[in-house]
CSV table of C-alpha atoms and ligand atoms in Angstrom, one decimal:
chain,number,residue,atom,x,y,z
A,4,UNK,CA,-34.6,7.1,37.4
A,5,UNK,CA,-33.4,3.5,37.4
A,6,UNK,CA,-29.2,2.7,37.7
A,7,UNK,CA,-29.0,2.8,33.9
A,8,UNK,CA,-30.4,5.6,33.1
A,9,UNK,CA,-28.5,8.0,35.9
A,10,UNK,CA,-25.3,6.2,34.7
A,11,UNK,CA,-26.5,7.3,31.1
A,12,UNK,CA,-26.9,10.9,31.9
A,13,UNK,CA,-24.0,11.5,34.3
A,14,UNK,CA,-21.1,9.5,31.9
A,15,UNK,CA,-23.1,9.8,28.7
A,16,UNK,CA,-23.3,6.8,26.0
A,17,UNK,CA,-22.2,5.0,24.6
A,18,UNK,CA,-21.3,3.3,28.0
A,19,UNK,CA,-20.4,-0.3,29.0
A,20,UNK,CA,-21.1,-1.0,32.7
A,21,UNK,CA,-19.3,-3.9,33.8
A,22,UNK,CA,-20.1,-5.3,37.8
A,23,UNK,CA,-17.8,-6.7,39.3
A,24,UNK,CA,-19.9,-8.8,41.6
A,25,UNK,CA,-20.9,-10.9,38.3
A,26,UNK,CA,-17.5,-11.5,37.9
A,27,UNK,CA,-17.4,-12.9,41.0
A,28,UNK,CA,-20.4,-15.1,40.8
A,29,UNK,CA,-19.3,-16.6,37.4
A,30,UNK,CA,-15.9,-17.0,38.5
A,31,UNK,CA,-17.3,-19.2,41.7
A,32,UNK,CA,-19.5,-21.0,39.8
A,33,UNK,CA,-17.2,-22.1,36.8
A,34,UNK,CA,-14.9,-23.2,40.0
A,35,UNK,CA,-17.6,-25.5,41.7
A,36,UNK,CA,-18.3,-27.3,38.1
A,37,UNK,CA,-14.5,-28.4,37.5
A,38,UNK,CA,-12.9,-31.0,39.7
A,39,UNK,CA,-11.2,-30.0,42.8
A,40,UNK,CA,-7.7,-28.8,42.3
A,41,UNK,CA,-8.1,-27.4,38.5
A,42,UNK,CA,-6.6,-24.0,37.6
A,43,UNK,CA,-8.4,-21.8,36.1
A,44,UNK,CA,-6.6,-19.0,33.3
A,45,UNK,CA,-8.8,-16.3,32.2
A,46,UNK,CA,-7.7,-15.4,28.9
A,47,UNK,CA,-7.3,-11.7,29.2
A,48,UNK,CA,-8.7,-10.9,25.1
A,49,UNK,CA,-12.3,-11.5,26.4
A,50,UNK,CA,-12.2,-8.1,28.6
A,51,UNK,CA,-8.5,-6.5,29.7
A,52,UNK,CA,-10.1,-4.1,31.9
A,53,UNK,CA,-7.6,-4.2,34.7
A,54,UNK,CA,-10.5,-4.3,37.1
A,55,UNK,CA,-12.5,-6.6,35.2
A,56,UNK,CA,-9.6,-9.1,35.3
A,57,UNK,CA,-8.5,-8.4,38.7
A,58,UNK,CA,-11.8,-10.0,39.9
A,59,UNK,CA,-10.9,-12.7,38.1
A,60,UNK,CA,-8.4,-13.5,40.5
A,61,UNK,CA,-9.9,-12.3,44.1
A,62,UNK,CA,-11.3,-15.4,45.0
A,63,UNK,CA,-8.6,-16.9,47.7
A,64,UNK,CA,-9.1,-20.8,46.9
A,65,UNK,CA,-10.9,-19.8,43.3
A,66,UNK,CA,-8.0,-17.4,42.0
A,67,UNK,CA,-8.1,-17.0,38.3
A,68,UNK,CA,-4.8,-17.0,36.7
A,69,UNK,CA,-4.2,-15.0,33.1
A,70,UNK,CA,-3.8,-16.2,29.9
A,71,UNK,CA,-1.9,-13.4,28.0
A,72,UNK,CA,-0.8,-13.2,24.3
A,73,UNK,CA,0.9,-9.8,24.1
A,74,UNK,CA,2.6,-7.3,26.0
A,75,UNK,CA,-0.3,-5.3,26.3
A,76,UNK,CA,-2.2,-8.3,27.7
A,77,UNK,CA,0.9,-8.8,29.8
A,78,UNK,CA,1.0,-5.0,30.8
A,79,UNK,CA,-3.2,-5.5,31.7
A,80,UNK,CA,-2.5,-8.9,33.8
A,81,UNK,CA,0.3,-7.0,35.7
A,82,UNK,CA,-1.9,-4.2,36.5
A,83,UNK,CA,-4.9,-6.2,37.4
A,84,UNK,CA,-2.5,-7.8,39.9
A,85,UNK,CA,-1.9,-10.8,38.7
A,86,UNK,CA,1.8,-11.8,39.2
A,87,UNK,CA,4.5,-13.0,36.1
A,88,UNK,CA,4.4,-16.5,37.3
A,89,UNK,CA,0.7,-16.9,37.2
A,90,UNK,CA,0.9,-15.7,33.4
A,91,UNK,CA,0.1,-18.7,30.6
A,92,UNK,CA,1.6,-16.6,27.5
A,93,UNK,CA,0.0,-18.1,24.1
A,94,UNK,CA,0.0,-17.3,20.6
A,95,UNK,CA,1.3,-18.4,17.2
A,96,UNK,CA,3.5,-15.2,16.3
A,97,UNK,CA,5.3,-13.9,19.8
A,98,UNK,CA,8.0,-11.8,18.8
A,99,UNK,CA,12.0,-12.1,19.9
A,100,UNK,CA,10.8,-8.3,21.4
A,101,UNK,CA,7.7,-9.2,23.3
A,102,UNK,CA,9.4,-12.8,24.8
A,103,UNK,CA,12.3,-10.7,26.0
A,104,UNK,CA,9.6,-8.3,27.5
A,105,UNK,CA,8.0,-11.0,28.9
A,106,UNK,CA,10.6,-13.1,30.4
A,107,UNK,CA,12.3,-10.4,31.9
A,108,UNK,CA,9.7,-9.8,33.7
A,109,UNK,CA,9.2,-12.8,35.4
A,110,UNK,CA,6.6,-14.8,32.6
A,111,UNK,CA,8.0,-18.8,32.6
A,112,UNK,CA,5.4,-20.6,30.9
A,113,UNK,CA,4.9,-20.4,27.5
A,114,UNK,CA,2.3,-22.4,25.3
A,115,UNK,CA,4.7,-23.2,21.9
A,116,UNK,CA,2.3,-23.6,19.0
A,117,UNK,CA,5.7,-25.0,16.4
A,118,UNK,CA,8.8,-26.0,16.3
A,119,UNK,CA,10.5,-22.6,15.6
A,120,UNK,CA,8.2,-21.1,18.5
A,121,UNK,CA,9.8,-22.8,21.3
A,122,UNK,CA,13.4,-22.0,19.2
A,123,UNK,CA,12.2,-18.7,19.6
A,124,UNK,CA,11.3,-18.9,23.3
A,125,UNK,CA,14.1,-21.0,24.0
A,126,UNK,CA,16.8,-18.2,22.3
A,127,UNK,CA,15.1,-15.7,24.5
A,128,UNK,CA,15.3,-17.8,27.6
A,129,UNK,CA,19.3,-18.3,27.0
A,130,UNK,CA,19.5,-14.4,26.1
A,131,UNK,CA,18.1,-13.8,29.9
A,132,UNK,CA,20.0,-16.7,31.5
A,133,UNK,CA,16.7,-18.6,32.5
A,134,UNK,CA,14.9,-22.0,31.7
A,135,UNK,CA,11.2,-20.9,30.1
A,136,UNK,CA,8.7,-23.7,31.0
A,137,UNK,CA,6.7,-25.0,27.7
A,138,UNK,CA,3.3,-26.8,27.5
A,139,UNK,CA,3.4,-28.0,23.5
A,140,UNK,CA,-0.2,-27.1,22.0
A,141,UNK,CA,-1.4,-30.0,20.3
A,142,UNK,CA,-3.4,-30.0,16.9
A,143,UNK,CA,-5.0,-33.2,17.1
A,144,UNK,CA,-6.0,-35.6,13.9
A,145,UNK,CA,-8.9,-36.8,15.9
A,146,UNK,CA,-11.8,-35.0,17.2
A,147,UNK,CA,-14.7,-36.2,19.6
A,148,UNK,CA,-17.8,-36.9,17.6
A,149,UNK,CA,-20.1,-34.1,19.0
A,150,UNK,CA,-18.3,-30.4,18.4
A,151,UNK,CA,-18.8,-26.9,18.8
A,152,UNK,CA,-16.9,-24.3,16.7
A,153,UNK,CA,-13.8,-26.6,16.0
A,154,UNK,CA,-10.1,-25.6,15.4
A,155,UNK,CA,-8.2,-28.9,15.5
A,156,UNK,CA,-7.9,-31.6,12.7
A,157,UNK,CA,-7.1,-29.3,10.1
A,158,UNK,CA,-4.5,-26.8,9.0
A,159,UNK,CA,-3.6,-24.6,11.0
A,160,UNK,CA,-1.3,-21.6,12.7
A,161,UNK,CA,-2.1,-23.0,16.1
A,162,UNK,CA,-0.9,-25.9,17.8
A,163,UNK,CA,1.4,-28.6,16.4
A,164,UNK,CA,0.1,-31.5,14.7
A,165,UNK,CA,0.0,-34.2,16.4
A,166,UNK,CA,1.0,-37.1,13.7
A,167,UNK,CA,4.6,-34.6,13.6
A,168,UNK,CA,5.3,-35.7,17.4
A,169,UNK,CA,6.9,-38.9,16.9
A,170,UNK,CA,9.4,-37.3,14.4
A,171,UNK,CA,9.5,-33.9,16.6
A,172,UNK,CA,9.2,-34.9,19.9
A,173,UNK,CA,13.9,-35.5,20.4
A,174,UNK,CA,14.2,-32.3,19.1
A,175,UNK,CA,11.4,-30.2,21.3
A,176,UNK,CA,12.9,-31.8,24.3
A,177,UNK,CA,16.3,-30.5,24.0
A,178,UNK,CA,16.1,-26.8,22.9
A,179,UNK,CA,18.2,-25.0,25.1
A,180,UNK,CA,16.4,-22.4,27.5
A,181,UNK,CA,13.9,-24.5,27.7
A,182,UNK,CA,11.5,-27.6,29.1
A,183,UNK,CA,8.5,-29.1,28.2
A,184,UNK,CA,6.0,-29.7,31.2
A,185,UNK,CA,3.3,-30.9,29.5
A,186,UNK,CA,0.7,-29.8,27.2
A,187,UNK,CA,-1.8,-27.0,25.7
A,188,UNK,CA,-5.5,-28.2,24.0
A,189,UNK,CA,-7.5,-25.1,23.2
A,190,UNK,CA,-9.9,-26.7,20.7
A,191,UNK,CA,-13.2,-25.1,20.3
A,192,UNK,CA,-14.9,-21.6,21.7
A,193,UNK,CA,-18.6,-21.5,22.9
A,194,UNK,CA,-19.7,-25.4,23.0
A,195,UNK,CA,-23.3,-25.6,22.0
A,196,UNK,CA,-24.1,-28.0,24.6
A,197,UNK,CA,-22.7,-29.9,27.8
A,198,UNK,CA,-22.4,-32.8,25.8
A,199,UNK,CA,-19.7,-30.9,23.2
A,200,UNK,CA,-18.1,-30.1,26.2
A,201,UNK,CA,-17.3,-32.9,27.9
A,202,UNK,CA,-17.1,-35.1,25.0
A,203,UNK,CA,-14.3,-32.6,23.6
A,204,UNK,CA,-12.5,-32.5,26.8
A,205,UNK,CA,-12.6,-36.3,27.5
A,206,UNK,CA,-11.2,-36.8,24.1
A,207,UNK,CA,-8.5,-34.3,24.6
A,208,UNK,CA,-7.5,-36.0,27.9
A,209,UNK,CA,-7.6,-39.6,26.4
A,210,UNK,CA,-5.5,-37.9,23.8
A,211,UNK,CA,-2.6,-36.2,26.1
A,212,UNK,CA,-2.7,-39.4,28.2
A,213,UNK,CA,-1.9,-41.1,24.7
A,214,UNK,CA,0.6,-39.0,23.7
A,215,UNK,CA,2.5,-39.5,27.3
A,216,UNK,CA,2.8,-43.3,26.4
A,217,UNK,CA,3.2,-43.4,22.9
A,218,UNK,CA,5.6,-40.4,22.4
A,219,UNK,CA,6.9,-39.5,25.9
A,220,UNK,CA,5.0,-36.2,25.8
A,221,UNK,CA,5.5,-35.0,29.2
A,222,UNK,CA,2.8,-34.2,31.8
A,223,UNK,CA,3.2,-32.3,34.5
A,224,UNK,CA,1.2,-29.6,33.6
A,225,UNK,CA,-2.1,-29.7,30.8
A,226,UNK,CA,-4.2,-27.3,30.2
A,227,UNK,CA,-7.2,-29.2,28.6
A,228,UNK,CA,-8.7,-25.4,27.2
A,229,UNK,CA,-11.9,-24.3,27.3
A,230,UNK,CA,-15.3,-23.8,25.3
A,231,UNK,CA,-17.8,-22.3,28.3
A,232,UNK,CA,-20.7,-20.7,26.9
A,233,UNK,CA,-22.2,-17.8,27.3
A,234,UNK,CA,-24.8,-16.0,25.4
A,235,UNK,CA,-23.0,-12.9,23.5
A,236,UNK,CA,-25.1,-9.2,23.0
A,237,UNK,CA,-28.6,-10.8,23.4
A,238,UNK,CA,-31.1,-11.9,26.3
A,239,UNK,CA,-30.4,-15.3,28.1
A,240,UNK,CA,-28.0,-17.1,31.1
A,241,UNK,CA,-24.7,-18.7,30.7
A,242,UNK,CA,-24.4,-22.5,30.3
A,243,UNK,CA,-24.6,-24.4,33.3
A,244,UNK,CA,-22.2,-27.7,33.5
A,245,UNK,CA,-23.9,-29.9,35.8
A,246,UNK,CA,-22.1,-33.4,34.5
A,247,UNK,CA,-19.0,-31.6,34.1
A,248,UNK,CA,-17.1,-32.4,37.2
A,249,UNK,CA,-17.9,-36.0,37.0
A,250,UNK,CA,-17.4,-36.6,34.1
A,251,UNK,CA,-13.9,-35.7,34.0
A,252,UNK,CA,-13.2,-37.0,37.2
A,253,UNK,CA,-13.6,-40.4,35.8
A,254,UNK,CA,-12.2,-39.1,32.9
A,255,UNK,CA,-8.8,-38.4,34.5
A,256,UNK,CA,-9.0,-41.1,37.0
A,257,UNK,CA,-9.5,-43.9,33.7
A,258,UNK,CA,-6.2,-42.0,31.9
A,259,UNK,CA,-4.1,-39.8,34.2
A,260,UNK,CA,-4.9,-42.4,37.4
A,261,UNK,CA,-1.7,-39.7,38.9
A,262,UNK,CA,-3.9,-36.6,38.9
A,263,UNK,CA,-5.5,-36.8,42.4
A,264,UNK,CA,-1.9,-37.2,44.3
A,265,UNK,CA,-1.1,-33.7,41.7
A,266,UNK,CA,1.0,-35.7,39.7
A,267,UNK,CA,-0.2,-33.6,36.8
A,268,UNK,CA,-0.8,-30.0,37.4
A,269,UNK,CA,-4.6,-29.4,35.3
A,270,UNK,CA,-5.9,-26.4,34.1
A,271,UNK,CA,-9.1,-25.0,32.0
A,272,UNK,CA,-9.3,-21.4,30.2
A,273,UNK,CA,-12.4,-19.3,29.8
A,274,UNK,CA,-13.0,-15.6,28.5
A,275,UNK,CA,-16.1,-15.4,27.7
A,276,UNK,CA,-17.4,-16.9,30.6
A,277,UNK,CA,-16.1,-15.5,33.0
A,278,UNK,CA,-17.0,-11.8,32.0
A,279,UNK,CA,-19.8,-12.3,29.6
A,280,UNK,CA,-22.9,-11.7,31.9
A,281,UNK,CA,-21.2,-9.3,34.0
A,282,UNK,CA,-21.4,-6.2,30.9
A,283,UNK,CA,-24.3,-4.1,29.5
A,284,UNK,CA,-23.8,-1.7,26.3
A,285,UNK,CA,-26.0,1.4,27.0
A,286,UNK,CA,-26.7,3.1,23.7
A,287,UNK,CA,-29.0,6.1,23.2
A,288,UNK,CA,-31.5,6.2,19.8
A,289,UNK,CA,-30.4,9.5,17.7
A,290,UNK,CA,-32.4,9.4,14.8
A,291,UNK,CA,-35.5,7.1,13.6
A,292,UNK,CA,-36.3,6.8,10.1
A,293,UNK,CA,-38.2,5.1,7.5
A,294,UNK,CA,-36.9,4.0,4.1
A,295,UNK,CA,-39.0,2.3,1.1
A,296,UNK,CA,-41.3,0.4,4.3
A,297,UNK,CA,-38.0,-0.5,6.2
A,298,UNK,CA,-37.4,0.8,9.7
A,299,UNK,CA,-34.0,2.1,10.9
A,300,UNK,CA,-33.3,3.1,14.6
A,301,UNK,CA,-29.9,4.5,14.3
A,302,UNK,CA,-27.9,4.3,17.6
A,303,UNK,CA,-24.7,6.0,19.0
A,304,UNK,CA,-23.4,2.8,19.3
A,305,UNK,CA,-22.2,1.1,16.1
A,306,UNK,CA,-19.3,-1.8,15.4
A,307,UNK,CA,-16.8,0.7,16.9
A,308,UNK,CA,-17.8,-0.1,20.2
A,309,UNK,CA,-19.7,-3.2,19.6
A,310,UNK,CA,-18.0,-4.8,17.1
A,311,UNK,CA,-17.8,-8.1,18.1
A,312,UNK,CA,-14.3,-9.5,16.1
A,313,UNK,CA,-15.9,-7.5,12.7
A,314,UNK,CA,-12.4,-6.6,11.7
A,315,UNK,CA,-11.5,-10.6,11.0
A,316,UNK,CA,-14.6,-10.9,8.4
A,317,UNK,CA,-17.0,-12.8,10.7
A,318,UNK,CA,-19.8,-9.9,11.7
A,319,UNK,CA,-20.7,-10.5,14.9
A,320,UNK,CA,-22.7,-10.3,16.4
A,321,UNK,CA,-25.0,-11.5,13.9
A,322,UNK,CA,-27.8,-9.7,15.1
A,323,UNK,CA,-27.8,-8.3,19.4
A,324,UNK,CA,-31.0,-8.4,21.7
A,325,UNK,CA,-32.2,-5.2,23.9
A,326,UNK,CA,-33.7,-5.6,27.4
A,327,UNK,CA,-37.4,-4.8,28.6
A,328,UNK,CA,-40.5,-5.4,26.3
A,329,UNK,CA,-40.5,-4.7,22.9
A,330,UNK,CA,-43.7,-4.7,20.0
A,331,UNK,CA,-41.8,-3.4,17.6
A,332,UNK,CA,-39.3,-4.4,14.2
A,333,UNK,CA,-36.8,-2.3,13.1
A,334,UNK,CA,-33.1,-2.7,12.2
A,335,UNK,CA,-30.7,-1.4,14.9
A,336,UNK,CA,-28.0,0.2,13.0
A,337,UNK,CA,-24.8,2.6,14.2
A,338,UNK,CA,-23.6,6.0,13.2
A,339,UNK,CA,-20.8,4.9,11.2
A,340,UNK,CA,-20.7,5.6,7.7
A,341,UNK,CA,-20.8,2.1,6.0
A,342,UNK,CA,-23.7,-0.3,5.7
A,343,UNK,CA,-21.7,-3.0,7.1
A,344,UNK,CA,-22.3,-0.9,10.9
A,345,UNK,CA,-25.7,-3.1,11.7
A,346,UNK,CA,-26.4,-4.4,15.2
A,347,UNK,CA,-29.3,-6.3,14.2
A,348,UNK,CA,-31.2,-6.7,10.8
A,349,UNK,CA,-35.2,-6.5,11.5
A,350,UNK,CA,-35.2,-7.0,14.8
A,351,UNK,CA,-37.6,-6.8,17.9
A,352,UNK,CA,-37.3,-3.4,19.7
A,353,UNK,CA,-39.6,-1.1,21.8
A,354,UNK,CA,-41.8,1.6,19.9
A,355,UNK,CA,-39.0,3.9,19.4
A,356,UNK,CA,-38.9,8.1,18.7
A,357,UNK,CA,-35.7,9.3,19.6
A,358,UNK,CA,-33.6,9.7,22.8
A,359,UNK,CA,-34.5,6.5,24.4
A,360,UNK,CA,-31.7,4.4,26.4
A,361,UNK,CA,-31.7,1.2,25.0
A,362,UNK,CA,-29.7,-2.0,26.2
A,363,UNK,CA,-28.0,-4.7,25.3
A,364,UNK,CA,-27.0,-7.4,27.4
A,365,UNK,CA,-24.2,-9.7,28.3
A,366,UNK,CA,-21.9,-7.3,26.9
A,367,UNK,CA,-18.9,-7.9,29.0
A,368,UNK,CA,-16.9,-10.1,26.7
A,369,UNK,CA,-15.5,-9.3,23.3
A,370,UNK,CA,-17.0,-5.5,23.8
A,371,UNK,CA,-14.4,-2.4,23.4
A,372,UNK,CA,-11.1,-4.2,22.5
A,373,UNK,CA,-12.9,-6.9,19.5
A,374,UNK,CA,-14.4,-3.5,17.8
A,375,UNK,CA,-13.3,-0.8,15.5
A,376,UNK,CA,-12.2,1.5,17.5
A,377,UNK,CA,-10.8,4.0,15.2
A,378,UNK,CA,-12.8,3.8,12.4
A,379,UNK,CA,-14.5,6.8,11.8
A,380,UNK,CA,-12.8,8.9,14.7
A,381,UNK,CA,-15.4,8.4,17.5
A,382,UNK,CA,-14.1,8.5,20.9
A,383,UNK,CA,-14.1,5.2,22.2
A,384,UNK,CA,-17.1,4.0,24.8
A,385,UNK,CA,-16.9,5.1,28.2
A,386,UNK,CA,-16.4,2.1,30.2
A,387,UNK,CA,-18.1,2.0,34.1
A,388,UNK,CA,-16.8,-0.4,36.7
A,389,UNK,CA,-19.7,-1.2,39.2
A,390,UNK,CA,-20.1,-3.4,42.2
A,391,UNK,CA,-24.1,-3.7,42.1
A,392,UNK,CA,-25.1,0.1,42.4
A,393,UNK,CA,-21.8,1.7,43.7
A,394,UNK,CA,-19.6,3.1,40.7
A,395,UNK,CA,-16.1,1.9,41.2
A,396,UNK,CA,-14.8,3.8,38.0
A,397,UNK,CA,-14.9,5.3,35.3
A,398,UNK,CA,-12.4,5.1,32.5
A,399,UNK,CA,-12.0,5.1,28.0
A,400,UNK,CA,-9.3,4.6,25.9
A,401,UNK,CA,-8.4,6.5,24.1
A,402,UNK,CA,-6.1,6.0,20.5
A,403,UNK,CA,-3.9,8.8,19.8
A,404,UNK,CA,-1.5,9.3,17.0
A,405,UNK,CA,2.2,9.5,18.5
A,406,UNK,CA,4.8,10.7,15.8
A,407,UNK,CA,8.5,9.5,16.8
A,408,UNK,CA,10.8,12.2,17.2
A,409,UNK,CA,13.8,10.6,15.4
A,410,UNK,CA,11.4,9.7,12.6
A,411,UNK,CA,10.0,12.2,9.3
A,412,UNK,CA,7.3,14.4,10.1
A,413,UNK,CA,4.5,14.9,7.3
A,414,UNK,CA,5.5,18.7,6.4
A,415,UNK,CA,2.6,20.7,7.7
A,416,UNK,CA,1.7,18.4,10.8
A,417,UNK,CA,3.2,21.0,13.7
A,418,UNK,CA,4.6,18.7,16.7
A,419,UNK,CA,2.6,19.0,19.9
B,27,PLP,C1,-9.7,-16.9,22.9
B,27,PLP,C2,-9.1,-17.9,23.8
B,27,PLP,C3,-9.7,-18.3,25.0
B,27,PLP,C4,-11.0,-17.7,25.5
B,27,PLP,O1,-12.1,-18.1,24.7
B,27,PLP,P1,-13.6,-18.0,25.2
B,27,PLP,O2,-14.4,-18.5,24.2
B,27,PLP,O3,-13.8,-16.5,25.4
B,27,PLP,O4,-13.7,-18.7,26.5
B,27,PLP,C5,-9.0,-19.2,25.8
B,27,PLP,N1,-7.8,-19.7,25.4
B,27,PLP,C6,-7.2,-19.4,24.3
B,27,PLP,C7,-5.9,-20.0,23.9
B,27,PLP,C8,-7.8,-18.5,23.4
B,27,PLP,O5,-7.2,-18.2,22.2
């Protein structure tokens, strides 16, 4: 029996397997193709397994740092061991609950996507008697002429435009409770090329460099964001940056001459990149079945544990790969009671009967917390920690109804 299929039969499937030695190889790598000195925040929505994320961080000089947007991402970075200070806390809607949270314990940089964000942050700050740090996330006007999946230029909850700094820029420097440092680009997810990439990220830095001289946009700290990609539920490698590091080396020495002697602190994010290849989705076959000369391997593994960000309208993945050979097309469809729970329409698979272990690659990212979890009352996917063959752990979450006390009751539901 290989790994897999032991795994399979002792923790049953569905079952993601995540090693934590790929972690550590994509982390090191991603390091080696930025210039020396970046920061590196991996945003804690791609995988919030706390032992996922801690290896993230375990690599001395090439320490990760976390990119949070709740307080349950806050609650996963804490557990994963990475401290307050080393938390980037993002997002277009925190709360006045979840900034107090986070500020009392011990979060102090804040990415402010508006003007009544930062108002928000700042009121929290004065509440706690601190000064939050803020890095203003810019929605730029202009883009770079080759892009990937694009979210600046347009309207938008994110980031603030940047035509408004001019006019904004008095006011978001004197909000009590608070300072801006510098600034927050997170412009596109998944580049399709190196090109996108670096072209995006030169243009944000000949931006932010702009904005410094023009508006007196501070920076001490900018994040220039992210866009690393890595293949998602089928076969392949991540990208490899190869130009990367030069290119924004010269870059930052033509715009931000400063950043060498750390006169601006510079950071990139990643999720999906860091955690992609380092996850496999083991799912067993149920039932096969024909229907009108269409073939349907149904799986126990369906958009509830592979759903791939389903619940925002965009089903993804479009269509996932298997591993090993295949000479065989079928659709590979979950258990779940609607036709919208497909993996893959038509797609190559092995000659399949019935209780085969089947699967899918570079599963790490975007796996058990971007599905529906609760839809159709499965138990969530089991999810195994390994470092190459040795289990670490073994763990699922699991959603459960809590009633509050002070609150109604539905008559009939007896309290536990
Ligand atoms: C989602 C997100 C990321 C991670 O994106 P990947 O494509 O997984 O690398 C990084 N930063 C911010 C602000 C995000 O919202």
């Amino acid at each position: 029996m290989n790994s897999h299929e032991e795994w399979a039969a002792r923790f049953g499937t569905p079952l993601y397997v995540y090693d934590l030695d790929r972690v550590a190889v994509a982390r090191d790598e991603l390091f080696s193709m930025l210039p020396e000195g970046f920061e590196l925040y991996y945003a804690l929505k791609a995988n919030p397994h706390p032992e996922v994320a801690r290896a993230t961080r375990e690599g001395g000089s090439h320490a990760c740092r976390a990119e949070i947007s709740s307080s349950g991402e806050l609650a996963a970075a804490l557990s994963a061991g990475f401290a307050a200070e080393e938390c980037l806390y993002t997002g277009p809607g925190k709360t006045d609950g979840e900034l107090d949270h986070a500020l009392g314990l011990g979060v102090r940089m804040f990415s402010v996507e508006s003007l009544g964000d930062l108002r928000h942050i700042g009121a929290a700050a004065v509440r706690l008697g601190v000064t939050a740090q803020a890095l203003l996330r810019i929605n730029s006007l202009t883009a770079s002429a080759t892009t990937g999946m694009r979210m600046m230029g347009k309207p938008s909850q994110f980031g603030i435009d940047s035509e408004t700094l001019p006019e904004l820029m008095p006011e978001l420097t004197s909000i009590a409770g608070t300072r801006v440092v510098g600034a927050h680009f997170f412009t596109m997810s998944n580049a399709k090329d190196e090109a996108s990439l670096i072209g995006e990220m030169q243009h944000v830095i000949a931006l932010a460099a702009e904005l410094g001289r023009e508006v007196g946009l501070p920076l001490e700290f900018l994040d220039i964001g992210g866009g690393f990609s890595s293949p998602y539920a089928v076969r392949g490698e991540r990208a490899v940056y190869d130009k990367l590091r030069t290119e924004l080396e010269s870059s930052l020495d033509v715009h931000l001459p400063g950043w060498r002697d750390g006169t601006t602190r510079l950071a990139c994010e990643s999720g999906r990149y860091l955690v992609g290849d380092s996850g496999s989705l083991l799912t067993r076959v149920v039932n096969v079945k024909q229907s009108r000369g269409g073939k349907f391997v149904i799986v126990d593994a369906g958009i509830n544990t592979l759903g791939g960000l389903s619940g925002l309208g965009r089903l993804l993945p479009a269509s996932v790969e298997v591993d090993g050979d295949t000479s065989d097309v079928a659709s590979l469809v979950g258990p779940l009671c609607t036709p919208g729970d497909i993996l893959g329409r038509d797609i190559d698979l092995p000659e399949l009967s019935g209780g085969e272990l089947l699967t899918v690659p570079n599963a790490g990212a975007y796996g058990v917390t971007a599905s529906l979890l609760t839809f159709l009352g499965r138990p969530a996917p089991a999810e195994l920690v390994v470092r190459g063959e040795e289990v670490v752990s073994v763990s699922r979450l699991e959603p459960r109804r809590v009633f509050e006390s002070s609150g109604a009751e539905p008559s009939g539901v007896a309290a536990e």
